[in-house]
Amino acid sequence: MSDQIPNEERESGLAVQEARPKLRRPPLFKVMLLNDDYTPMEFVVQVLETFFAMTREKATQIMLHVHTRGVGVCGVYTRDIAETKVIQVNDFSRSHQHPLMCTMEEA
Ligand code: TYC
């Protein structure tokens, strides 16, 4: 049997155009850390290492950026991953009685 001609075309004599659905990349979201006056710098560095897989050097750099500029990007993810990071960081901060806030916005 020919493997060049699709079954439906060979049996019916009609050529069938394969569907080529348009693919779209999912929207991406920036996960951001906000500065506050109370959360210890060491705790913020620990959060960035733990939840965003940063080295101590990178985590320190981002923490100092947030400390001086007020806000900074920790990473860019699809919606579900970003939502999970925000919940994990905020739950972790609250469980340690720190006011540190993590938010997300479309990139
Ligand atoms: N501003 C805090 C302090 O002086 C440190 C800090 C940095 C807090 C980054 C939050 O997202 C933050 N202890």
PDB file of C-alpha atoms and ligand atoms in Angstrom:
ATOM      1  CA  MET A   1       0.000   0.000   0.000  1.00  0.00           C
ATOM      2  CA  SER A   2       1.193   3.499  -0.850  1.00  0.00           C
ATOM      3  CA  ASP A   3       2.426   5.562   2.040  1.00  0.00           C
ATOM      4  CA  GLN A   4       2.540   8.680  -0.131  1.00  0.00           C
ATOM      5  CA  ILE A   5      -1.221   9.182  -0.456  1.00  0.00           C
ATOM      6  CA  PRO A   6      -3.313   9.497   2.702  1.00  0.00           C
ATOM      7  CA  ASN A   7      -6.070   6.877   3.199  1.00  0.00           C
ATOM      8  CA  GLU A   8      -8.912   9.373   2.906  1.00  0.00           C
ATOM      9  CA  GLU A   9      -7.607  10.794  -0.395  1.00  0.00           C
ATOM     10  CA  ARG A  10      -6.893   7.346  -1.923  1.00  0.00           C
ATOM     11  CA  GLU A  11     -10.295   5.942  -0.927  1.00  0.00           C
ATOM     12  CA  SER A  12     -12.432   8.966  -1.858  1.00  0.00           C
ATOM     13  CA  GLY A  13     -10.409  10.492  -4.680  1.00  0.00           C
ATOM     14  CA  LEU A  14     -10.534  13.832  -2.858  1.00  0.00           C
ATOM     15  CA  ALA A  15      -7.428  15.658  -1.688  1.00  0.00           C
ATOM     16  CA  VAL A  16      -7.754  16.849   1.895  1.00  0.00           C
ATOM     17  CA  GLN A  17      -5.782  19.845   3.125  1.00  0.00           C
ATOM     18  CA  GLU A  18      -4.228  19.063   6.525  1.00  0.00           C
ATOM     19  CA  ALA A  19      -5.202  21.586   9.198  1.00  0.00           C
ATOM     20  CA  ARG A  20      -2.298  23.805  10.232  1.00  0.00           C
ATOM     21  CA  PRO A  21      -3.583  25.536  13.337  1.00  0.00           C
ATOM     22  CA  LYS A  22      -1.755  28.797  14.152  1.00  0.00           C
ATOM     23  CA  LEU A  23       0.374  28.431  17.268  1.00  0.00           C
ATOM     24  CA  ARG A  24       0.793  31.308  19.732  1.00  0.00           C
ATOM     25  CA  ARG A  25       3.358  31.570  22.496  1.00  0.00           C
ATOM     26  CA  PRO A  26       1.795  31.846  25.951  1.00  0.00           C
ATOM     27  CA  PRO A  27       1.892  35.294  27.580  1.00  0.00           C
ATOM     28  CA  LEU A  28       4.804  35.772  29.997  1.00  0.00           C
ATOM     29  CA  PHE A  29       4.692  37.366  33.443  1.00  0.00           C
ATOM     30  CA  LYS A  30       7.392  39.176  35.404  1.00  0.00           C
ATOM     31  CA  VAL A  31       7.580  38.147  39.045  1.00  0.00           C
ATOM     32  CA  MET A  32       8.609  41.193  41.085  1.00  0.00           C
ATOM     33  CA  LEU A  33       9.844  41.812  44.609  1.00  0.00           C
ATOM     34  CA  LEU A  34       8.871  45.042  46.394  1.00  0.00           C
ATOM     35  CA  ASN A  35      11.031  46.904  48.893  1.00  0.00           C
ATOM     36  CA  ASP A  36       9.903  47.497  52.464  1.00  0.00           C
ATOM     37  CA  ASP A  37      11.571  48.937  55.574  1.00  0.00           C
ATOM     38  CA  TYR A  38      11.425  45.830  57.788  1.00  0.00           C
ATOM     39  CA  THR A  39      12.367  42.603  55.991  1.00  0.00           C
ATOM     40  CA  PRO A  40      16.028  41.762  56.735  1.00  0.00           C
ATOM     41  CA  MET A  41      18.345  41.833  53.706  1.00  0.00           C
ATOM     42  CA  GLU A  42      19.545  38.314  54.540  1.00  0.00           C
ATOM     43  CA  PHE A  43      15.979  36.998  54.397  1.00  0.00           C
ATOM     44  CA  VAL A  44      15.426  38.520  50.929  1.00  0.00           C
ATOM     45  CA  VAL A  45      18.657  36.943  49.682  1.00  0.00           C
ATOM     46  CA  GLN A  46      17.504  33.583  51.074  1.00  0.00           C
ATOM     47  CA  VAL A  47      14.141  33.953  49.261  1.00  0.00           C
ATOM     48  CA  LEU A  48      15.870  34.686  45.944  1.00  0.00           C
ATOM     49  CA  GLU A  49      18.207  31.694  46.352  1.00  0.00           C
ATOM     50  CA  THR A  50      15.414  29.337  47.422  1.00  0.00           C
ATOM     51  CA  PHE A  51      12.540  30.230  45.070  1.00  0.00           C
ATOM     52  CA  PHE A  52      14.403  31.672  42.076  1.00  0.00           C
ATOM     53  CA  ALA A  53      17.481  29.406  42.028  1.00  0.00           C
ATOM     54  CA  MET A  54      19.897  32.338  42.178  1.00  0.00           C
ATOM     55  CA  THR A  55      23.494  32.168  43.336  1.00  0.00           C
ATOM     56  CA  ARG A  56      24.254  34.162  46.497  1.00  0.00           C
ATOM     57  CA  GLU A  57      25.992  36.787  44.342  1.00  0.00           C
ATOM     58  CA  LYS A  58      23.036  37.214  41.960  1.00  0.00           C
ATOM     59  CA  ALA A  59      20.542  37.183  44.863  1.00  0.00           C
ATOM     60  CA  THR A  60      22.524  39.887  46.673  1.00  0.00           C
ATOM     61  CA  GLN A  61      22.655  42.018  43.518  1.00  0.00           C
ATOM     62  CA  ILE A  62      18.857  41.760  42.971  1.00  0.00           C
ATOM     63  CA  MET A  63      18.124  42.376  46.684  1.00  0.00           C
ATOM     64  CA  LEU A  64      20.249  45.567  46.635  1.00  0.00           C
ATOM     65  CA  HIS A  65      18.542  46.680  43.405  1.00  0.00           C
ATOM     66  CA  VAL A  66      15.105  46.291  45.059  1.00  0.00           C
ATOM     67  CA  HIS A  67      16.370  47.967  48.247  1.00  0.00           C
ATOM     68  CA  THR A  68      17.577  51.062  46.339  1.00  0.00           C
ATOM     69  CA  ARG A  69      15.034  51.237  43.458  1.00  0.00           C
ATOM     70  CA  GLY A  70      11.898  50.011  45.248  1.00  0.00           C
ATOM     71  CA  VAL A  71      11.088  47.104  42.935  1.00  0.00           C
ATOM     72  CA  GLY A  72      12.928  44.486  40.886  1.00  0.00           C
ATOM     73  CA  VAL A  73      12.298  41.520  38.601  1.00  0.00           C
ATOM     74  CA  CYS A  74      13.109  38.073  40.030  1.00  0.00           C
ATOM     75  CA  GLY A  75      12.218  36.127  36.889  1.00  0.00           C
ATOM     76  CA  VAL A  76       9.866  35.775  33.896  1.00  0.00           C
ATOM     77  CA  TYR A  77       7.492  32.794  33.673  1.00  0.00           C
ATOM     78  CA  THR A  78       4.242  31.550  32.192  1.00  0.00           C
ATOM     79  CA  ARG A  79       1.114  32.442  34.190  1.00  0.00           C
ATOM     80  CA  ASP A  80       0.846  29.297  36.347  1.00  0.00           C
ATOM     81  CA  ILE A  81       4.534  29.265  37.308  1.00  0.00           C
ATOM     82  CA  ALA A  82       4.473  32.996  38.107  1.00  0.00           C
ATOM     83  CA  GLU A  83       1.329  32.611  40.255  1.00  0.00           C
ATOM     84  CA  THR A  84       2.935  29.729  42.151  1.00  0.00           C
ATOM     85  CA  LYS A  85       6.146  31.728  42.816  1.00  0.00           C
ATOM     86  CA  VAL A  86       4.131  34.692  44.147  1.00  0.00           C
ATOM     87  CA  ILE A  87       2.108  32.463  46.506  1.00  0.00           C
ATOM     88  CA  GLN A  88       5.201  30.549  47.685  1.00  0.00           C
ATOM     89  CA  VAL A  89       7.192  33.719  48.434  1.00  0.00           C
ATOM     90  CA  ASN A  90       4.316  35.528  50.162  1.00  0.00           C
ATOM     91  CA  ASP A  91       3.402  32.460  52.261  1.00  0.00           C
ATOM     92  CA  PHE A  92       7.067  31.960  53.205  1.00  0.00           C
ATOM     93  CA  SER A  93       7.475  35.638  54.171  1.00  0.00           C
ATOM     94  CA  ARG A  94       4.263  35.640  56.225  1.00  0.00           C
ATOM     95  CA  SER A  95       5.249  32.420  57.991  1.00  0.00           C
ATOM     96  CA  HIS A  96       8.408  34.246  59.134  1.00  0.00           C
ATOM     97  CA  GLN A  97       6.474  37.401  60.126  1.00  0.00           C
ATOM     98  CA  HIS A  98       8.122  39.523  57.413  1.00  0.00           C
ATOM     99  CA  PRO A  99       6.121  41.998  55.273  1.00  0.00           C
ATOM    100  CA  LEU A 100       8.067  41.194  52.079  1.00  0.00           C
ATOM    101  CA  MET A 101       5.736  41.378  49.049  1.00  0.00           C
ATOM    102  CA  CYS A 102       6.003  39.513  45.761  1.00  0.00           C
ATOM    103  CA  THR A 103       3.748  40.439  42.809  1.00  0.00           C
ATOM    104  CA  MET A 104       3.448  39.685  39.082  1.00  0.00           C
ATOM    105  CA  GLU A 105       2.584  41.611  35.926  1.00  0.00           C
ATOM    106  CA  GLU A 106       2.417  40.733  32.244  1.00  0.00           C
ATOM    107  CA  ALA A 107       5.851  41.127  30.643  1.00  0.00           C
TER     108      ALA A 107
HETATM  109  N1  TYC B   1      14.843  47.521  52.763  1.00  0.00           N
HETATM  110  C1  TYC B   1      15.118  46.349  53.544  1.00  0.00           C
HETATM  111  C2  TYC B   1      16.070  46.710  54.697  1.00  0.00           C
HETATM  112  O1  TYC B   1      16.642  47.775  54.676  1.00  0.00           O
HETATM  113  C3  TYC B   1      15.744  45.209  52.717  1.00  0.00           C
HETATM  114  C4  TYC B   1      14.838  44.742  51.629  1.00  0.00           C
HETATM  115  C5  TYC B   1      15.351  44.535  50.341  1.00  0.00           C
HETATM  116  C6  TYC B   1      13.520  44.456  51.858  1.00  0.00           C
HETATM  117  C7  TYC B   1      14.543  44.066  49.313  1.00  0.00           C
HETATM  118  C8  TYC B   1      12.674  43.999  50.845  1.00  0.00           C
HETATM  119  O2  TYC B   1      12.419  43.323  48.585  1.00  0.00           O
HETATM  120  C9  TYC B   1      13.213  43.803  49.578  1.00  0.00           C
HETATM  121  N2  TYC B   1      16.213  45.820  55.662  1.00  0.00           N
END
